[in-house]
Amino acid sequence: MALVVQKYGGSSVADADGIKRVARRIAATKRAGHDVAVVVSAMGDTTDELIELAEQVSPMPPARELDMLLTSGERISMAVLAMAISNLGLEARSFTGSQAGVITDSAHGRARIIDVTPGRIRTALDEGAVAIVAGFQGVSQDTKDITTLGRGGSDTTAVALAAALKADVCEIYTDVDGVFTADPRIVPTARKISRIGSEDMLEMAACGAKILMLRCVEYARNYDLPIHVRSSFSPHEGTWVTDKPIPASLSSDRGESPVEQPIISGVAHDRSEAKITVVSVPNNPGTAAKIFRAVAEAEINIDMIVQNDSVGASGSADISFTLPKTEAQTAVTALEKIKDVIGFERLEFDDQIGKLSLVGVGMRSHPGVSALFFEALGEKKINMEMISTSEIRISVVTRADQLDDAVRAVHTAFGLDAEAEAVVYGGTGR
Amino acid sequence: MALVVQKYGGSSVADADGIKRVARRIAATKRAGHDVAVVVSAMGDTTDELIELAEQVSPMPPARELDMLLTSGERISMAVLAMAISNLGLEARSFTGSQAGVITDSAHGRARIIDVTPGRIRTALDEGAVAIVAGFQGVSQDTKDITTLGRGGSDTTAVALAAALKADVCEIYTDVDGVFTADPRIVPTARKISRIGSEDMLEMAACGAKILMLRCVEYARNYDLPIHVRSSFSPHEGTWVTDKPIPASLSSDRGESPVEQPIISGVAHDRSEAKITVVSVPNNPGTAAKIFRAVAEAEINIDMIVQNDSVGASGSADISFTLPKTEAQTAVTALEKIKDVIGFERLEFDDQIGKLSLVGVGMRSHPGVSALFFEALGEKKINMEMISTSEIRISVVTRADQLDDAVRAVHTAFGLDAEAEAVVYGGTGR
């Protein structure tokens, strides 16, 4: 008997039928002899509808009240899910984030979990009930106000709760079959990955694979917690994210012999970044530091940095960096303010870029990966504007309209293509 | 400067426009220099929609989960109302029943308030914010589960919160102008009562006047708290329910000289009751006690009781009593079980009755009230099936289809008719 935490996203509980399907799935797990705690997102479009309602009364709703409003979405889905489970003859009790002991900081709309004290969840499980917990929400340690965790928050709730309960696995149910070697909407021959190590998953998530949020993978890795990403619409197993043996009681396909780590886990891509180039920066020591200090003080996370040493008479260079498109305006404003102090010529802004990353811990011990990678892009005449590498990853920036071709070329070059095409579902939950 | 608690029902906050109108009203009160705490119900049809959703997944949803579900309704309305107030340049903070310190027993769906510990509300008011509190909900003392208070629960929340805060008034905003001398839908010439004593209001509520729930009036009376029932759709003052002078800062119409108590406050009616007659009960001492013990053990509240001493050879009598229609089936079942023990002949059930009550503390010192009352009904050939009186009330049971005529006849006979007809609005909030 294992302790299983299951997370269901909004698309899995979009309507009463979806909730009943999920309830049957939970009941089956419980009847197989496991203890089950469930984390659930708001139903389908609930969150969007609530935001629309807020906009009708206020163009800039206070963050505290927006959190109070949005958290009603999970309150609805969790209570209805508990009812549907009860209707199958099992006891189920729902708990808000606050009741489940999800303690966060006070950053409304993007709160971070500080601690999880799941005393009431443990009691419910010990008494034989299925515990249903509202995803995406918590209560702030200082002010006792209701908070939300921001994008991907329900996954984080599930992983944090599973870690606190010392669960055997955190199952993330979604509308796709698992983690793929590339996005199947771009690469129809992408393969579902049966198993991936936490380090590779971390890089995939960091590089734009949207199926698991970065901080959720980080959390699971820190607590050595296996994640099983799978579809709520199919009975098949999905992708296990773990460095440990897979518990036999939770997997019918495998679990005995650890498979050999492949060289490459997958190809991730990201269209959410933009590039800013600071043109003609005087070549003095400390100038680059001043630029990135200004950006950091605006609380902007930058990704890749490249300095082109131009050999002009002026003794100056161009510095380019990438950052989330949503933060570009803030960065430009911050840099314009120090233009005269630094003495650069101008700023160039480019949001027509794409980023491609090849990820695999196996590449550490396999020289020649970079060469094959660059050859694959070169053959397709794809220009690499920026390059960044780590021990287990190669990332390049291309023109946005060449990104899909680039992903397909690299996927094929590293032998990742499957014989059949993957099945693709639409949408993602929060 | 006074401390004002305002309660807005679901029809007052039915949509974004309604919420904005209510926000302006709250802002005006705050800007007049008062401290304002607001209790709000769920928006319009939200509760019905949530119940419908529950029914889609379970025919008999567990009460705990139904409470969890329904309380999301106030969470939505209070957060959006707080946003609308913020948008007017005032600070507003919303609080769930639990956060506001509304402690109840564990009777899900019909919980009773045990205590209110409004520390967070007091702090918000002291810091100059408008405090918005979810009506209809609390948290159970024993299990820390979310509870709902049942019908009229938001009014009870408002009164209990006002009492705990030692507020100067609890304003109950609704969709009618106040308490009337009779239901204006039946008596178009009914007059709005400017002021009514708590004892009369208690009797009116107990006898079917739906504008304030009985337990809400009881609560206010116990804490000597003035209630002001008024319309959220009009600027006019409504009905003050209090035995004290009306605070001058909260009333523009009056407040200096207490008006003389009228003989009659109003006419209430009730269609929600049924009559059960136990036919041919043996005339032994203790038999009636056994009958009502059985009914009491089924947790049924009975209202009027009449025993007809028939002078038959059998030495038996008929005992009739009235009770809420919704509880009639339970009572019949309980009585059928003791039929042989008691030795009565049969049960008769009648749900085609109506109850009319004339209420007024003034009738204590005015003999002749009963005579005038019976004459008014006699002239209209209305048969009185049961009669019950107290010092300040006369109630009779009539045929249901004669009730409206009876209400009009008594209203006219006691000189309560106004010259103009009252304006009637539809619907009621929870």
PDB file of N, CA, C and O in Angstrom, chain A residues 297-354:
ATOM      1  N   GLU A 297      18.050  45.104 -10.617  1.00  0.00           N
ATOM      2  CA  GLU A 297      17.317  45.917  -9.648  1.00  0.00           C
ATOM      3  C   GLU A 297      15.869  46.134 -10.057  1.00  0.00           C
ATOM      4  O   GLU A 297      15.021  46.470  -9.231  1.00  0.00           O
ATOM      5  N   ALA A 298      15.593  45.962 -11.346  1.00  0.00           N
ATOM      6  CA  ALA A 298      14.207  46.013 -11.811  1.00  0.00           C
ATOM      7  C   ALA A 298      13.527  44.649 -11.657  1.00  0.00           C
ATOM      8  O   ALA A 298      12.423  44.426 -12.153  1.00  0.00           O
ATOM      9  N   GLU A 299      14.187  43.719 -10.952  1.00  0.00           N
ATOM     10  CA  GLU A 299      13.677  42.361 -10.676  1.00  0.00           C
ATOM     11  C   GLU A 299      13.356  41.572 -11.935  1.00  0.00           C
ATOM     12  O   GLU A 299      12.327  40.911 -12.035  1.00  0.00           O
ATOM     13  N   ILE A 300      14.232  41.694 -12.915  1.00  0.00           N
ATOM     14  CA  ILE A 300      14.050  40.978 -14.173  1.00  0.00           C
ATOM     15  C   ILE A 300      15.043  39.828 -14.253  1.00  0.00           C
ATOM     16  O   ILE A 300      16.221  39.986 -13.945  1.00  0.00           O
ATOM     17  N   ASN A 301      14.542  38.651 -14.608  1.00  0.00           N
ATOM     18  CA  ASN A 301      15.409  37.495 -14.790  1.00  0.00           C
ATOM     19  C   ASN A 301      15.881  37.446 -16.222  1.00  0.00           C
ATOM     20  O   ASN A 301      15.065  37.298 -17.133  1.00  0.00           O
ATOM     21  N   ILE A 302      17.181  37.551 -16.431  1.00  0.00           N
ATOM     22  CA  ILE A 302      17.666  37.432 -17.796  1.00  0.00           C
ATOM     23  C   ILE A 302      18.128  36.014 -18.027  1.00  0.00           C
ATOM     24  O   ILE A 302      18.398  35.264 -17.095  1.00  0.00           O
ATOM     25  N   ASP A 303      18.184  35.620 -19.309  1.00  0.00           N
ATOM     26  CA  ASP A 303      18.527  34.240 -19.615  1.00  0.00           C
ATOM     27  C   ASP A 303      19.923  34.179 -20.244  1.00  0.00           C
ATOM     28  O   ASP A 303      20.924  34.053 -19.550  1.00  0.00           O
ATOM     29  N   MET A 304      20.020  34.343 -21.560  1.00  0.00           N
ATOM     30  CA  MET A 304      21.309  34.223 -22.237  1.00  0.00           C
ATOM     31  C   MET A 304      21.943  35.599 -22.417  1.00  0.00           C
ATOM     32  O   MET A 304      21.254  36.586 -22.598  1.00  0.00           O
ATOM     33  N   ILE A 305      23.276  35.630 -22.368  1.00  0.00           N
ATOM     34  CA  ILE A 305      24.017  36.877 -22.576  1.00  0.00           C
ATOM     35  C   ILE A 305      25.117  36.630 -23.600  1.00  0.00           C
ATOM     36  O   ILE A 305      25.827  35.622 -23.519  1.00  0.00           O
ATOM     37  N   VAL A 306      25.278  37.551 -24.561  1.00  0.00           N
ATOM     38  CA  VAL A 306      26.377  37.455 -25.516  1.00  0.00           C
ATOM     39  C   VAL A 306      26.986  38.834 -25.685  1.00  0.00           C
ATOM     40  O   VAL A 306      26.276  39.825 -25.799  1.00  0.00           O
ATOM     41  N   GLN A 307      28.309  38.876 -25.656  1.00  0.00           N
ATOM     42  CA  GLN A 307      28.978  40.145 -25.945  1.00  0.00           C
ATOM     43  C   GLN A 307      29.745  39.995 -27.250  1.00  0.00           C
ATOM     44  O   GLN A 307      30.588  39.105 -27.396  1.00  0.00           O
ATOM     45  N   ASN A 308      29.431  40.847 -28.229  1.00  0.00           N
ATOM     46  CA  ASN A 308      30.160  40.828 -29.503  1.00  0.00           C
ATOM     47  C   ASN A 308      31.271  41.863 -29.434  1.00  0.00           C
ATOM     48  O   ASN A 308      31.007  43.051 -29.438  1.00  0.00           O
ATOM     49  N   ASP A 309      32.497  41.412 -29.387  1.00  0.00           N
ATOM     50  CA  ASP A 309      33.597  42.367 -29.359  1.00  0.00           C
ATOM     51  C   ASP A 309      33.802  42.929 -30.749  1.00  0.00           C
ATOM     52  O   ASP A 309      34.490  42.343 -31.580  1.00  0.00           O
ATOM     53  N   SER A 310      33.224  44.062 -30.991  1.00  0.00           N
ATOM     54  CA  SER A 310      33.449  44.685 -32.299  1.00  0.00           C
ATOM     55  C   SER A 310      34.821  45.345 -32.266  1.00  0.00           C
ATOM     56  O   SER A 310      35.258  45.864 -31.252  1.00  0.00           O
ATOM     57  N   VAL A 311      35.517  45.281 -33.372  1.00  0.00           N
ATOM     58  CA  VAL A 311      36.894  45.776 -33.379  1.00  0.00           C
ATOM     59  C   VAL A 311      36.933  47.172 -34.002  1.00  0.00           C
ATOM     60  O   VAL A 311      37.761  47.479 -34.845  1.00  0.00           O
ATOM     61  N   GLY A 312      36.019  47.997 -33.581  1.00  0.00           N
ATOM     62  CA  GLY A 312      35.976  49.353 -34.144  1.00  0.00           C
ATOM     63  C   GLY A 312      36.968  50.272 -33.457  1.00  0.00           C
ATOM     64  O   GLY A 312      37.555  49.916 -32.436  1.00  0.00           O
ATOM     65  N   ALA A 313      37.172  51.441 -34.016  1.00  0.00           N
ATOM     66  CA  ALA A 313      38.104  52.421 -33.453  1.00  0.00           C
ATOM     67  C   ALA A 313      37.613  52.952 -32.127  1.00  0.00           C
ATOM     68  O   ALA A 313      38.378  53.418 -31.286  1.00  0.00           O
ATOM     69  N   SER A 314      36.321  52.863 -31.917  1.00  0.00           N
ATOM     70  CA  SER A 314      35.740  53.450 -30.706  1.00  0.00           C
ATOM     71  C   SER A 314      36.060  52.663 -29.448  1.00  0.00           C
ATOM     72  O   SER A 314      35.816  53.127 -28.340  1.00  0.00           O
ATOM     73  N   GLY A 315      36.566  51.430 -29.614  1.00  0.00           N
ATOM     74  CA  GLY A 315      36.810  50.605 -28.422  1.00  0.00           C
ATOM     75  C   GLY A 315      35.539  50.249 -27.696  1.00  0.00           C
ATOM     76  O   GLY A 315      35.499  50.250 -26.475  1.00  0.00           O
ATOM     77  N   SER A 316      34.480  49.988 -28.433  1.00  0.00           N
ATOM     78  CA  SER A 316      33.207  49.646 -27.795  1.00  0.00           C
ATOM     79  C   SER A 316      32.711  48.296 -28.298  1.00  0.00           C
ATOM     80  O   SER A 316      33.201  47.774 -29.296  1.00  0.00           O
ATOM     81  N   ALA A 317      31.704  47.712 -27.583  1.00  0.00           N
ATOM     82  CA  ALA A 317      31.163  46.406 -27.937  1.00  0.00           C
ATOM     83  C   ALA A 317      29.635  46.430 -27.826  1.00  0.00           C
ATOM     84  O   ALA A 317      29.073  47.307 -27.175  1.00  0.00           O
ATOM     85  N   ASP A 318      28.977  45.462 -28.464  1.00  0.00           N
ATOM     86  CA  ASP A 318      27.531  45.301 -28.307  1.00  0.00           C
ATOM     87  C   ASP A 318      27.274  44.178 -27.300  1.00  0.00           C
ATOM     88  O   ASP A 318      27.907  43.125 -27.363  1.00  0.00           O
ATOM     89  N   ILE A 319      26.345  44.426 -26.401  1.00  0.00           N
ATOM     90  CA  ILE A 319      25.963  43.375 -25.451  1.00  0.00           C
ATOM     91  C   ILE A 319      24.498  43.023 -25.685  1.00  0.00           C
ATOM     92  O   ILE A 319      23.634  43.902 -25.663  1.00  0.00           O
ATOM     93  N   SER A 320      24.221  41.714 -25.957  1.00  0.00           N
ATOM     94  CA  SER A 320      22.834  41.256 -26.150  1.00  0.00           C
ATOM     95  C   SER A 320      22.439  40.335 -25.016  1.00  0.00           C
ATOM     96  O   SER A 320      23.273  39.569 -24.520  1.00  0.00           O
ATOM     97  N   PHE A 321      21.187  40.395 -24.636  1.00  0.00           N
ATOM     98  CA  PHE A 321      20.706  39.392 -23.671  1.00  0.00           C
ATOM     99  C   PHE A 321      19.232  39.085 -23.952  1.00  0.00           C
ATOM    100  O   PHE A 321      18.538  39.874 -24.590  1.00  0.00           O
ATOM    101  N   THR A 322      18.798  37.915 -23.513  1.00  0.00           N
ATOM    102  CA  THR A 322      17.389  37.537 -23.681  1.00  0.00           C
ATOM    103  C   THR A 322      16.697  37.573 -22.317  1.00  0.00           C
ATOM    104  O   THR A 322      17.335  37.403 -21.275  1.00  0.00           O
ATOM    105  N   LEU A 323      15.399  37.803 -22.375  1.00  0.00           N
ATOM    106  CA  LEU A 323      14.586  37.892 -21.150  1.00  0.00           C
ATOM    107  C   LEU A 323      13.126  37.641 -21.530  1.00  0.00           C
ATOM    108  O   LEU A 323      12.782  37.678 -22.717  1.00  0.00           O
ATOM    109  N   PRO A 324      12.254  37.372 -20.571  1.00  0.00           N
ATOM    110  CA  PRO A 324      10.843  37.152 -20.910  1.00  0.00           C
ATOM    111  C   PRO A 324      10.248  38.389 -21.601  1.00  0.00           C
ATOM    112  O   PRO A 324      10.487  39.513 -21.158  1.00  0.00           O
ATOM    113  N   LYS A 325       9.505  38.160 -22.680  1.00  0.00           N
ATOM    114  CA  LYS A 325       8.892  39.280 -23.408  1.00  0.00           C
ATOM    115  C   LYS A 325       8.115  40.199 -22.481  1.00  0.00           C
ATOM    116  O   LYS A 325       8.115  41.413 -22.621  1.00  0.00           O
ATOM    117  N   THR A 326       7.429  39.583 -21.504  1.00  0.00           N
ATOM    118  CA  THR A 326       6.574  40.369 -20.610  1.00  0.00           C
ATOM    119  C   THR A 326       7.363  41.363 -19.768  1.00  0.00           C
ATOM    120  O   THR A 326       6.803  42.303 -19.226  1.00  0.00           O
ATOM    121  N   GLU A 327       8.682  41.132 -19.630  1.00  0.00           N
ATOM    122  CA  GLU A 327       9.480  42.018 -18.784  1.00  0.00           C
ATOM    123  C   GLU A 327      10.345  42.972 -19.600  1.00  0.00           C
ATOM    124  O   GLU A 327      11.110  43.759 -19.042  1.00  0.00           O
ATOM    125  N   ALA A 328      10.194  42.907 -20.933  1.00  0.00           N
ATOM    126  CA  ALA A 328      11.080  43.683 -21.800  1.00  0.00           C
ATOM    127  C   ALA A 328      10.907  45.188 -21.598  1.00  0.00           C
ATOM    128  O   ALA A 328      11.887  45.938 -21.525  1.00  0.00           O
ATOM    129  N   GLN A 329       9.651  45.636 -21.487  1.00  0.00           N
ATOM    130  CA  GLN A 329       9.412  47.069 -21.360  1.00  0.00           C
ATOM    131  C   GLN A 329      10.075  47.627 -20.101  1.00  0.00           C
ATOM    132  O   GLN A 329      10.691  48.692 -20.123  1.00  0.00           O
ATOM    133  N   THR A 330       9.956  46.891 -19.011  1.00  0.00           N
ATOM    134  CA  THR A 330      10.563  47.314 -17.751  1.00  0.00           C
ATOM    135  C   THR A 330      12.076  47.427 -17.896  1.00  0.00           C
ATOM    136  O   THR A 330      12.701  48.380 -17.404  1.00  0.00           O
ATOM    137  N   ALA A 331      12.660  46.442 -18.592  1.00  0.00           N
ATOM    138  CA  ALA A 331      14.109  46.451 -18.771  1.00  0.00           C
ATOM    139  C   ALA A 331      14.551  47.642 -19.618  1.00  0.00           C
ATOM    140  O   ALA A 331      15.537  48.317 -19.310  1.00  0.00           O
ATOM    141  N   VAL A 332      13.825  47.901 -20.677  1.00  0.00           N
ATOM    142  CA  VAL A 332      14.175  49.029 -21.561  1.00  0.00           C
ATOM    143  C   VAL A 332      14.127  50.337 -20.770  1.00  0.00           C
ATOM    144  O   VAL A 332      15.043  51.167 -20.841  1.00  0.00           O
ATOM    145  N   THR A 333      13.068  50.499 -19.981  1.00  0.00           N
ATOM    146  CA  THR A 333      12.933  51.707 -19.176  1.00  0.00           C
ATOM    147  C   THR A 333      14.122  51.859 -18.209  1.00  0.00           C
ATOM    148  O   THR A 333      14.705  52.938 -18.070  1.00  0.00           O
ATOM    149  N   ALA A 334      14.477  50.751 -17.547  1.00  0.00           N
ATOM    150  CA  ALA A 334      15.578  50.790 -16.577  1.00  0.00           C
ATOM    151  C   ALA A 334      16.896  51.146 -17.257  1.00  0.00           C
ATOM    152  O   ALA A 334      17.700  51.909 -16.716  1.00  0.00           O
ATOM    153  N   LEU A 335      17.094  50.627 -18.484  1.00  0.00           N
ATOM    154  CA  LEU A 335      18.364  50.874 -19.174  1.00  0.00           C
ATOM    155  C   LEU A 335      18.428  52.295 -19.737  1.00  0.00           C
ATOM    156  O   LEU A 335      19.489  52.931 -19.711  1.00  0.00           O
ATOM    157  N   GLU A 336      17.301  52.800 -20.238  1.00  0.00           N
ATOM    158  CA  GLU A 336      17.295  54.168 -20.777  1.00  0.00           C
ATOM    159  C   GLU A 336      17.729  55.176 -19.698  1.00  0.00           C
ATOM    160  O   GLU A 336      18.388  56.168 -19.985  1.00  0.00           O
ATOM    161  N   LYS A 337      17.343  54.858 -18.465  1.00  0.00           N
ATOM    162  CA  LYS A 337      17.668  55.760 -17.348  1.00  0.00           C
ATOM    163  C   LYS A 337      19.176  55.917 -17.139  1.00  0.00           C
ATOM    164  O   LYS A 337      19.641  56.949 -16.677  1.00  0.00           O
ATOM    165  N   ILE A 338      19.943  54.830 -17.449  1.00  0.00           N
ATOM    166  CA  ILE A 338      21.385  54.898 -17.191  1.00  0.00           C
ATOM    167  C   ILE A 338      22.183  55.076 -18.480  1.00  0.00           C
ATOM    168  O   ILE A 338      23.398  54.883 -18.504  1.00  0.00           O
ATOM    169  N   LYS A 339      21.477  55.461 -19.557  1.00  0.00           N
ATOM    170  CA  LYS A 339      22.143  55.577 -20.859  1.00  0.00           C
ATOM    171  C   LYS A 339      23.349  56.526 -20.785  1.00  0.00           C
ATOM    172  O   LYS A 339      24.445  56.196 -21.261  1.00  0.00           O
ATOM    173  N   ASP A 340      23.155  57.670 -20.169  1.00  0.00           N
ATOM    174  CA  ASP A 340      24.230  58.662 -20.142  1.00  0.00           C
ATOM    175  C   ASP A 340      25.353  58.242 -19.188  1.00  0.00           C
ATOM    176  O   ASP A 340      26.533  58.516 -19.429  1.00  0.00           O
ATOM    177  N   VAL A 341      24.992  57.595 -18.105  1.00  0.00           N
ATOM    178  CA  VAL A 341      26.012  57.124 -17.157  1.00  0.00           C
ATOM    179  C   VAL A 341      26.929  56.108 -17.834  1.00  0.00           C
ATOM    180  O   VAL A 341      28.150  56.172 -17.707  1.00  0.00           O
ATOM    181  N   ILE A 342      26.312  55.153 -18.555  1.00  0.00           N
ATOM    182  CA  ILE A 342      27.097  54.104 -19.209  1.00  0.00           C
ATOM    183  C   ILE A 342      27.757  54.646 -20.481  1.00  0.00           C
ATOM    184  O   ILE A 342      28.891  54.294 -20.807  1.00  0.00           O
ATOM    185  N   GLY A 343      27.033  55.468 -21.184  1.00  0.00           N
ATOM    186  CA  GLY A 343      27.563  56.013 -22.435  1.00  0.00           C
ATOM    187  C   GLY A 343      27.371  55.103 -23.633  1.00  0.00           C
ATOM    188  O   GLY A 343      28.133  55.157 -24.598  1.00  0.00           O
ATOM    189  N   PHE A 344      26.341  54.234 -23.615  1.00  0.00           N
ATOM    190  CA  PHE A 344      26.094  53.408 -24.810  1.00  0.00           C
ATOM    191  C   PHE A 344      25.340  54.217 -25.857  1.00  0.00           C
ATOM    192  O   PHE A 344      24.819  55.316 -25.566  1.00  0.00           O
ATOM    193  N   GLU A 345      25.291  53.693 -27.083  1.00  0.00           N
ATOM    194  CA  GLU A 345      24.721  54.471 -28.181  1.00  0.00           C
ATOM    195  C   GLU A 345      23.202  54.390 -28.221  1.00  0.00           C
ATOM    196  O   GLU A 345      22.502  55.388 -28.263  1.00  0.00           O
ATOM    197  N   ARG A 346      22.675  53.147 -28.243  1.00  0.00           N
ATOM    198  CA  ARG A 346      21.222  52.967 -28.291  1.00  0.00           C
ATOM    199  C   ARG A 346      20.857  51.555 -27.866  1.00  0.00           C
ATOM    200  O   ARG A 346      21.734  50.706 -27.680  1.00  0.00           O
ATOM    201  N   LEU A 347      19.545  51.314 -27.726  1.00  0.00           N
ATOM    202  CA  LEU A 347      19.031  49.971 -27.422  1.00  0.00           C
ATOM    203  C   LEU A 347      18.312  49.425 -28.653  1.00  0.00           C
ATOM    204  O   LEU A 347      17.607  50.164 -29.342  1.00  0.00           O
ATOM    205  N   GLU A 348      18.507  48.132 -28.927  1.00  0.00           N
ATOM    206  CA  GLU A 348      17.716  47.471 -29.972  1.00  0.00           C
ATOM    207  C   GLU A 348      16.857  46.403 -29.320  1.00  0.00           C
ATOM    208  O   GLU A 348      17.333  45.654 -28.455  1.00  0.00           O
ATOM    209  N   PHE A 349      15.611  46.330 -29.750  1.00  0.00           N
ATOM    210  CA  PHE A 349      14.681  45.375 -29.156  1.00  0.00           C
ATOM    211  C   PHE A 349      14.194  44.424 -30.244  1.00  0.00           C
ATOM    212  O   PHE A 349      13.842  44.848 -31.340  1.00  0.00           O
ATOM    213  N   ASP A 350      14.182  43.138 -29.932  1.00  0.00           N
ATOM    214  CA  ASP A 350      13.809  42.135 -30.939  1.00  0.00           C
ATOM    215  C   ASP A 350      12.953  41.060 -30.276  1.00  0.00           C
ATOM    216  O   ASP A 350      13.437  40.314 -29.424  1.00  0.00           O
ATOM    217  N   ASP A 351      11.661  40.991 -30.651  1.00  0.00           N
ATOM    218  CA  ASP A 351      10.830  39.942 -30.052  1.00  0.00           C
ATOM    219  C   ASP A 351      10.485  38.841 -31.056  1.00  0.00           C
ATOM    220  O   ASP A 351       9.601  38.035 -30.824  1.00  0.00           O
ATOM    221  N   GLN A 352      11.224  38.807 -32.163  1.00  0.00           N
ATOM    222  CA  GLN A 352      10.994  37.765 -33.172  1.00  0.00           C
ATOM    223  C   GLN A 352      12.059  36.687 -33.088  1.00  0.00           C
ATOM    224  O   GLN A 352      12.630  36.280 -34.094  1.00  0.00           O
ATOM    225  N   ILE A 353      12.315  36.232 -31.847  1.00  0.00           N
ATOM    226  CA  ILE A 353      13.326  35.180 -31.687  1.00  0.00           C
ATOM    227  C   ILE A 353      12.694  33.924 -31.110  1.00  0.00           C
ATOM    228  O   ILE A 353      11.590  33.957 -30.562  1.00  0.00           O
ATOM    229  N   GLY A 354      13.396  32.800 -31.302  1.00  0.00           N
ATOM    230  CA  GLY A 354      12.982  31.548 -30.680  1.00  0.00           C
ATOM    231  C   GLY A 354      14.201  30.893 -30.061  1.00  0.00           C
ATOM    232  O   GLY A 354      15.321  31.127 -30.505  1.00  0.00           O
TER     233      GLY A 354
END
